[in-house]
Tab-separated table of C-alpha atoms in Angstrom:
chain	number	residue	atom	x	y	z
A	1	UNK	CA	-127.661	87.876	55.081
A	2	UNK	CA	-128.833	85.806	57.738
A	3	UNK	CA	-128.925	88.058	61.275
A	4	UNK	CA	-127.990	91.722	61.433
A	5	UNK	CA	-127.480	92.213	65.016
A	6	UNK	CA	-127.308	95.622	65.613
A	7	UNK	CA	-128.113	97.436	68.722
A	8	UNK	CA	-127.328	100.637	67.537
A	9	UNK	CA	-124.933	101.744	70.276
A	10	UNK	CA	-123.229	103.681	67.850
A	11	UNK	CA	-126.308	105.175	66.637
A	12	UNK	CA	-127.731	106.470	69.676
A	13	UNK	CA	-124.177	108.153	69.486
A	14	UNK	CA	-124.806	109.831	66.053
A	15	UNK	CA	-128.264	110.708	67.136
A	16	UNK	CA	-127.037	113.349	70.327
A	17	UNK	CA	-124.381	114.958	68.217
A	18	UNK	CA	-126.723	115.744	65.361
A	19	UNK	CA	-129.717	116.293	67.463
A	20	UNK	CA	-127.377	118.719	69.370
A	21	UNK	CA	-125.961	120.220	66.203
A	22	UNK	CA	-129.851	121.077	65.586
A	23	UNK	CA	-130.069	122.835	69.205
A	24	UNK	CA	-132.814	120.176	69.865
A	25	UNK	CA	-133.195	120.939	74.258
A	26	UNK	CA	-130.441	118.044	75.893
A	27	UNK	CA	-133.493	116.746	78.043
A	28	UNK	CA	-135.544	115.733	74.690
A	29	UNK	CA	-132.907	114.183	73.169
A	30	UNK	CA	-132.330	112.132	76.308
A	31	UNK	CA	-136.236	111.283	76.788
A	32	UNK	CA	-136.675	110.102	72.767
A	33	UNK	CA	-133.215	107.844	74.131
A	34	UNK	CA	-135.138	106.457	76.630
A	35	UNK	CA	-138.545	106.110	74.675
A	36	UNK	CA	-136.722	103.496	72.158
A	37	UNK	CA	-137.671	99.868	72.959
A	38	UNK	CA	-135.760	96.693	71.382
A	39	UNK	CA	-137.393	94.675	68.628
A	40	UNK	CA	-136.278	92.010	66.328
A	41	UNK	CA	-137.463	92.309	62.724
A	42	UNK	CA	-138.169	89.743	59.473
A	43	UNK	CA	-138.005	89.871	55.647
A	44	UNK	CA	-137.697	87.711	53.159
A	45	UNK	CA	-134.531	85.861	51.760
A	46	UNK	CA	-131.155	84.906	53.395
A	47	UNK	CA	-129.782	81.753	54.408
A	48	UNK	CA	-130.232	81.621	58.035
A	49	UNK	CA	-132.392	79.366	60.177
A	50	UNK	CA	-135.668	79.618	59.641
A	51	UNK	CA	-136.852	81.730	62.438
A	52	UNK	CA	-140.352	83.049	61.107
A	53	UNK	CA	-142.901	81.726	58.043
A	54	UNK	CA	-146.046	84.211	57.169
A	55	UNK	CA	-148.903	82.269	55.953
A	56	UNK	CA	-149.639	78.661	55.069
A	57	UNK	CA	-152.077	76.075	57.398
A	58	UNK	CA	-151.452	76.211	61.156
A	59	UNK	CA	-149.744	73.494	62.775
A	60	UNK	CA	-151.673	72.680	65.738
A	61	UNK	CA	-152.124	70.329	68.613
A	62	UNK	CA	-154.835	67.710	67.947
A	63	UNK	CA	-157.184	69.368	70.689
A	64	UNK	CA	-156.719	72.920	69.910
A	65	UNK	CA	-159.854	74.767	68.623
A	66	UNK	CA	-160.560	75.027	65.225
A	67	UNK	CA	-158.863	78.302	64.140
A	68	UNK	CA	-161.980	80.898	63.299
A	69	UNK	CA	-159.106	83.543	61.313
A	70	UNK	CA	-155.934	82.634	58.973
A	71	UNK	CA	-152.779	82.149	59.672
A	72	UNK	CA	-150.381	85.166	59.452
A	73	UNK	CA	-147.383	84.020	60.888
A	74	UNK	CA	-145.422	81.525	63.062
A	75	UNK	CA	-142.166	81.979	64.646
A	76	UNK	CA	-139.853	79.813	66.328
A	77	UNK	CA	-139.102	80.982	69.373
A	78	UNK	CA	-135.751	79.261	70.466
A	79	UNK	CA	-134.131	81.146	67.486
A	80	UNK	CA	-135.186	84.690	68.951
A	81	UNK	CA	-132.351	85.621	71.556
A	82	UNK	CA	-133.629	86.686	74.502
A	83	UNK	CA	-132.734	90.167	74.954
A	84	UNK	CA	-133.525	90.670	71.189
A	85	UNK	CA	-137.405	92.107	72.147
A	86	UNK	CA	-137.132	93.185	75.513
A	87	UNK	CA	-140.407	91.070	75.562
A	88	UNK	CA	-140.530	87.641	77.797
A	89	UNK	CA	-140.707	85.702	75.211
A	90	UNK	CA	-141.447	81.720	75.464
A	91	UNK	CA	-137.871	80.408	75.263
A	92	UNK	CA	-139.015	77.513	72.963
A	93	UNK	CA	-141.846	76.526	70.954
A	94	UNK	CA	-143.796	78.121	68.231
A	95	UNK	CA	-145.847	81.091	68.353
A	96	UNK	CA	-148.556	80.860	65.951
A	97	UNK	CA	-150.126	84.685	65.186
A	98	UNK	CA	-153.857	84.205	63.288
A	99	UNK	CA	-155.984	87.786	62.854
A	100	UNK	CA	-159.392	88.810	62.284
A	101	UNK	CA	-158.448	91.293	59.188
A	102	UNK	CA	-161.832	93.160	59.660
A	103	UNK	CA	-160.445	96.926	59.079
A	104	UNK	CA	-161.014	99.394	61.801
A	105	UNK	CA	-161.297	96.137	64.341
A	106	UNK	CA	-159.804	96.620	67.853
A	107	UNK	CA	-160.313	94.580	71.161
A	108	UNK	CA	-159.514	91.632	72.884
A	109	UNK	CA	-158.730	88.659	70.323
A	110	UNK	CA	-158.655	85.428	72.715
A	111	UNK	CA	-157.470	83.449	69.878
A	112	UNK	CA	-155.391	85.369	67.741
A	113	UNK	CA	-151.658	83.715	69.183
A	114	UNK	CA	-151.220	80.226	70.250
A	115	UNK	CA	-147.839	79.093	71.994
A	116	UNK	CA	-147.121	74.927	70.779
A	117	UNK	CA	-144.550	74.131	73.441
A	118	UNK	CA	-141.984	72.360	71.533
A	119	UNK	CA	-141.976	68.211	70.892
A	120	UNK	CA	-146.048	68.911	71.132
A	121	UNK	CA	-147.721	66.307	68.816
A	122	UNK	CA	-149.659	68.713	66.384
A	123	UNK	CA	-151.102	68.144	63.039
A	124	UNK	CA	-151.810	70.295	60.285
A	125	UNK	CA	-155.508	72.234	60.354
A	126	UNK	CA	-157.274	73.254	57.070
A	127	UNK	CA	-159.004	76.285	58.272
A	128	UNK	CA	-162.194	77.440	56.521
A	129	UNK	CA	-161.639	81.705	57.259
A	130	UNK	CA	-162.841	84.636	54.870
A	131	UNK	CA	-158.927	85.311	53.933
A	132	UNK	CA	-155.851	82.336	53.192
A	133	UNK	CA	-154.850	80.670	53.904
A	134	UNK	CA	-151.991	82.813	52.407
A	135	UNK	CA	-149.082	81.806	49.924
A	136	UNK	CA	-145.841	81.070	52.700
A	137	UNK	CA	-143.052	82.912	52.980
A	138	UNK	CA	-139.661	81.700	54.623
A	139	UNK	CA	-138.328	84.568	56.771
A	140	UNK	CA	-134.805	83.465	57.007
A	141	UNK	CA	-133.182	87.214	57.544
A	142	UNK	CA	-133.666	88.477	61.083
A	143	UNK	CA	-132.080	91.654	62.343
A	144	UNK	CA	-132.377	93.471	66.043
A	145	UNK	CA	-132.186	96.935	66.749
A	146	UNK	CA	-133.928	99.261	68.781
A	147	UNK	CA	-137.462	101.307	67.855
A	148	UNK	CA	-138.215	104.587	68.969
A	149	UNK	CA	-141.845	105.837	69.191
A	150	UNK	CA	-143.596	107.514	66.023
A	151	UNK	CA	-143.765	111.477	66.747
A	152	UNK	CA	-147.251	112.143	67.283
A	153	UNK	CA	-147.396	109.231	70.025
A	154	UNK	CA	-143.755	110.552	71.495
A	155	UNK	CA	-145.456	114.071	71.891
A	156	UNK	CA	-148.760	112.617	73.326
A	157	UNK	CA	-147.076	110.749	75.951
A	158	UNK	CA	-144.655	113.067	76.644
A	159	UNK	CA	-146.716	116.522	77.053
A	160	UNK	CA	-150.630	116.735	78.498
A	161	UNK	CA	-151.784	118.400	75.521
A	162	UNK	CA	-148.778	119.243	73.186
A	163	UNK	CA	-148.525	122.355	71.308
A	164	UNK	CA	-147.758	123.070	67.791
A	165	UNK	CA	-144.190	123.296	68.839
A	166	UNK	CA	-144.247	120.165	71.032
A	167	UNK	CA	-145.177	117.869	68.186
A	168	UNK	CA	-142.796	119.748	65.694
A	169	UNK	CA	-140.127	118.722	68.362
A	170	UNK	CA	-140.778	115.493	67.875
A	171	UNK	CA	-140.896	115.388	64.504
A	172	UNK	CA	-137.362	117.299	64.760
A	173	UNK	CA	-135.832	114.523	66.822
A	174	UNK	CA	-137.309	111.737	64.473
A	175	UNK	CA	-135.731	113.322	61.338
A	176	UNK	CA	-132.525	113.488	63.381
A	177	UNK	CA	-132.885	109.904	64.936
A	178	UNK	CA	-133.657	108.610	60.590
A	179	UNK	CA	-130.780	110.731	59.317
A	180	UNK	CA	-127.876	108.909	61.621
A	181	UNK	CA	-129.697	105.846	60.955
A	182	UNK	CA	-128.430	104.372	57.573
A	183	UNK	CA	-130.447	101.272	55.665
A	184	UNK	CA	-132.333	98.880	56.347
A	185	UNK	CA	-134.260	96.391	54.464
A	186	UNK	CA	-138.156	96.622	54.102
A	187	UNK	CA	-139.853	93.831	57.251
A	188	UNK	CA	-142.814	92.177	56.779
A	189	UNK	CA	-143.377	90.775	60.232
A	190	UNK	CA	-141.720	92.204	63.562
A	191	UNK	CA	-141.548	91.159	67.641
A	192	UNK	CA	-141.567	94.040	69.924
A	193	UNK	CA	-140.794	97.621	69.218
A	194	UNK	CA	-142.689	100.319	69.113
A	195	UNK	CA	-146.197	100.186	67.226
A	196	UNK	CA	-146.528	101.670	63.712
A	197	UNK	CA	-149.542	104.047	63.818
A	198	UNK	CA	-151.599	104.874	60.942
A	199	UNK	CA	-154.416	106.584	62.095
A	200	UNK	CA	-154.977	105.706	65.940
A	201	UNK	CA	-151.950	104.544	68.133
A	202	UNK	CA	-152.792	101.454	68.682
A	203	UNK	CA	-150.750	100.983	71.974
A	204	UNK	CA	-152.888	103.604	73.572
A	205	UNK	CA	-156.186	101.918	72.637
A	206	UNK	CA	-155.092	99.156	74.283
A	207	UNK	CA	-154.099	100.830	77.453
A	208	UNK	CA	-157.763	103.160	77.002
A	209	UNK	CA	-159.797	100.212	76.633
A	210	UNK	CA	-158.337	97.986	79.631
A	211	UNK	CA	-158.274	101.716	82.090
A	212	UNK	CA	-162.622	101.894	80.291
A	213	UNK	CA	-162.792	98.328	81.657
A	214	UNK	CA	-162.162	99.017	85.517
A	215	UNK	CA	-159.470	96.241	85.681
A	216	UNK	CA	-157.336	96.926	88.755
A	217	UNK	CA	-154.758	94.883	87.454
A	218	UNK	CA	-154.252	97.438	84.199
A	219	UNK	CA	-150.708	98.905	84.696
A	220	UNK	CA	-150.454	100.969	81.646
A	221	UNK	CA	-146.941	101.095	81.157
A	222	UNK	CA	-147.713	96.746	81.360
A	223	UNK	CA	-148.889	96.971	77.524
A	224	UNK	CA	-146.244	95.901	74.811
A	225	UNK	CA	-146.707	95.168	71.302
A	226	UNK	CA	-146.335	91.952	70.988
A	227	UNK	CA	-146.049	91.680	67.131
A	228	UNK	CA	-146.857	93.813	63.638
A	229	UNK	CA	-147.501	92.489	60.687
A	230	UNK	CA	-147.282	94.832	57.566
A	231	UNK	CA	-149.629	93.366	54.515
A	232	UNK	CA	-147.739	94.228	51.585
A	233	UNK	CA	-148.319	93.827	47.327
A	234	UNK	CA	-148.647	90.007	47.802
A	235	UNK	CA	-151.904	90.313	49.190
A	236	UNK	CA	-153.732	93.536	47.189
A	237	UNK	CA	-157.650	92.678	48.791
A	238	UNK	CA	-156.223	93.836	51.814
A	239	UNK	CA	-154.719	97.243	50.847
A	240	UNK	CA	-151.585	97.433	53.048
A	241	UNK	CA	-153.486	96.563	55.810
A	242	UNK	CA	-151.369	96.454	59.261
A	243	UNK	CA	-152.069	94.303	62.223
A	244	UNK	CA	-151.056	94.606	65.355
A	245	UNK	CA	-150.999	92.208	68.412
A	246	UNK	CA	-150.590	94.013	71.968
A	247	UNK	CA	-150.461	92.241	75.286
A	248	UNK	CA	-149.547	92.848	79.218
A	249	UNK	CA	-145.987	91.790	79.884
A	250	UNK	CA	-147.082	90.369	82.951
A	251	UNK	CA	-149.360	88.173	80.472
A	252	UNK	CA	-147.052	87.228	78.319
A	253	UNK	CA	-144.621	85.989	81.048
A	254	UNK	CA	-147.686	83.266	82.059
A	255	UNK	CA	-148.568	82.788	78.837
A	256	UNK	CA	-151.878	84.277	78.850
A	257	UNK	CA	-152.855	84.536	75.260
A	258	UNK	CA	-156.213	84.987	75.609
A	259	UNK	CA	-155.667	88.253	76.762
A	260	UNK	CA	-154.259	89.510	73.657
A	261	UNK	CA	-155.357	93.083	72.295
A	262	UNK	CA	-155.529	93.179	68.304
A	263	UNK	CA	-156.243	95.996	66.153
A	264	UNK	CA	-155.932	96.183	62.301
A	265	UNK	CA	-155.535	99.412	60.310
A	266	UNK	CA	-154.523	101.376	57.017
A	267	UNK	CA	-153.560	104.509	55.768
């Protein structure tokens, strides 16, 4: 299994009929529609192109800084269609994600994701950090399909001040939205979609913090999650730790990695 392209046309089908069968209000169902965001997600095993690796020594350009965290993953980006994150992505190149896996951090990380523009003459960096460098992993199955938003953070952006009922509506329209959905296998890494919250949405931190800042140029609906990385077994010390990488689109577009949001979390 090497790419399950799936955009879940067929789904989103599914979805209104049993959401309707539930008597869930036609405008909800419509709004959580419209609240789902593309991403394109990674596991282990397959024999397609190697589109993503988690772990091992960076690969960096001879005057590149020193990298101050460990590597968590790298992905090539001319194997990521374009469409595939509704993110604008570099259309070649690497993308090299490193994080500070301090739990409960959140802020600007200037050098958490470096873009190596392809044919770039890079060597190999043996990074003194507190974690890793981490045993690689060769993410050779790839799959696309679209994310809606987790309940609570549906509710919250969709209501000033939900109710009791409000966020049980949600949490209604998720159970219908997983029911039609059928399986998938468990990802490690992920571009785009929606964020997975834990504790606090991390999405909305980033928007809260840039809005505390007095930045003019802070378009809220700008923010994307960029990446997630879910810490799993293979690395107990850091007890299912999550990490998340959030940046402007407008950002991304110029490359402006140094304005990437991180924050890093568990249940």
């Amino acid at each position: 299994m090497a790419v399950i392209d799936d955009w879940n046309t067929d789904r989103v089908r599914r979805f209104r009929a049993e959401a309707a069968s539930r008597v869930l209000p036609a405008e909800e169902i419509e709004e959580w529609i419209r609240a789902a965001v593309p991403g394109t997600f990674f596991t282990q095993g397959g024999d397609g192109p190697l589109a993503a690796r988690m772990g091992g020594e960076p690969v960096l350009p001879e005057d590149a800084p020193e990298p101050r965290h460990p590597l968590i993953a790298r992905v090539d980006c001319a194997l990521i269609p374009r469409s595939a994150t509704g993110l604008p992505l570099p259309p070649e190149g690497d993308l090299l994600f490193f994080a500070d896996l301090e739990l409960g951090l959140h802020g600007p990380m200037n050098d958490a994701v470096c873009h190596v523009p392809a044919g770039t003459p890079a060597t190999v960096r043996h990074a003194e950090t507190a974690y890793g460098p981490f045993v690689p992993q060769d993410m050779r199955t790839m799959w696309h399909h679209v994310s809606p938003p987790m309940p609570e953070s549906f509710a919250e952006a969709r209501w000033d001040e939900p109710d009791d009922e409000e966020y049980e509506l949600a949490e209604e329209l998720q159970s219908a939205w997983t029911h039609v959905g059928g399986s998938w296998p468990t990802w490690t890494f992920a571009l785009g979609a929606h964020p997975v919250v834990l504790n606090d949405d991390p999405l909305l931190l980033a928007r809260d913090d840039a809005a505390e800042t007095g930045d003019a140029a802070a378009d809220p609906d700008d923010w994307a999650v960029l990446a997630t990385w879910r810490c799993g077994e293979q690395i107990p010390e850091l007890d299912s730790r999550v990490v998340t990488w959030m940046i402007r689109r407008q950002d991304l577009a110029s490359l402006r990695f140094d304005r990437v949001y991180g924050h890093v979390d568990r249940a």
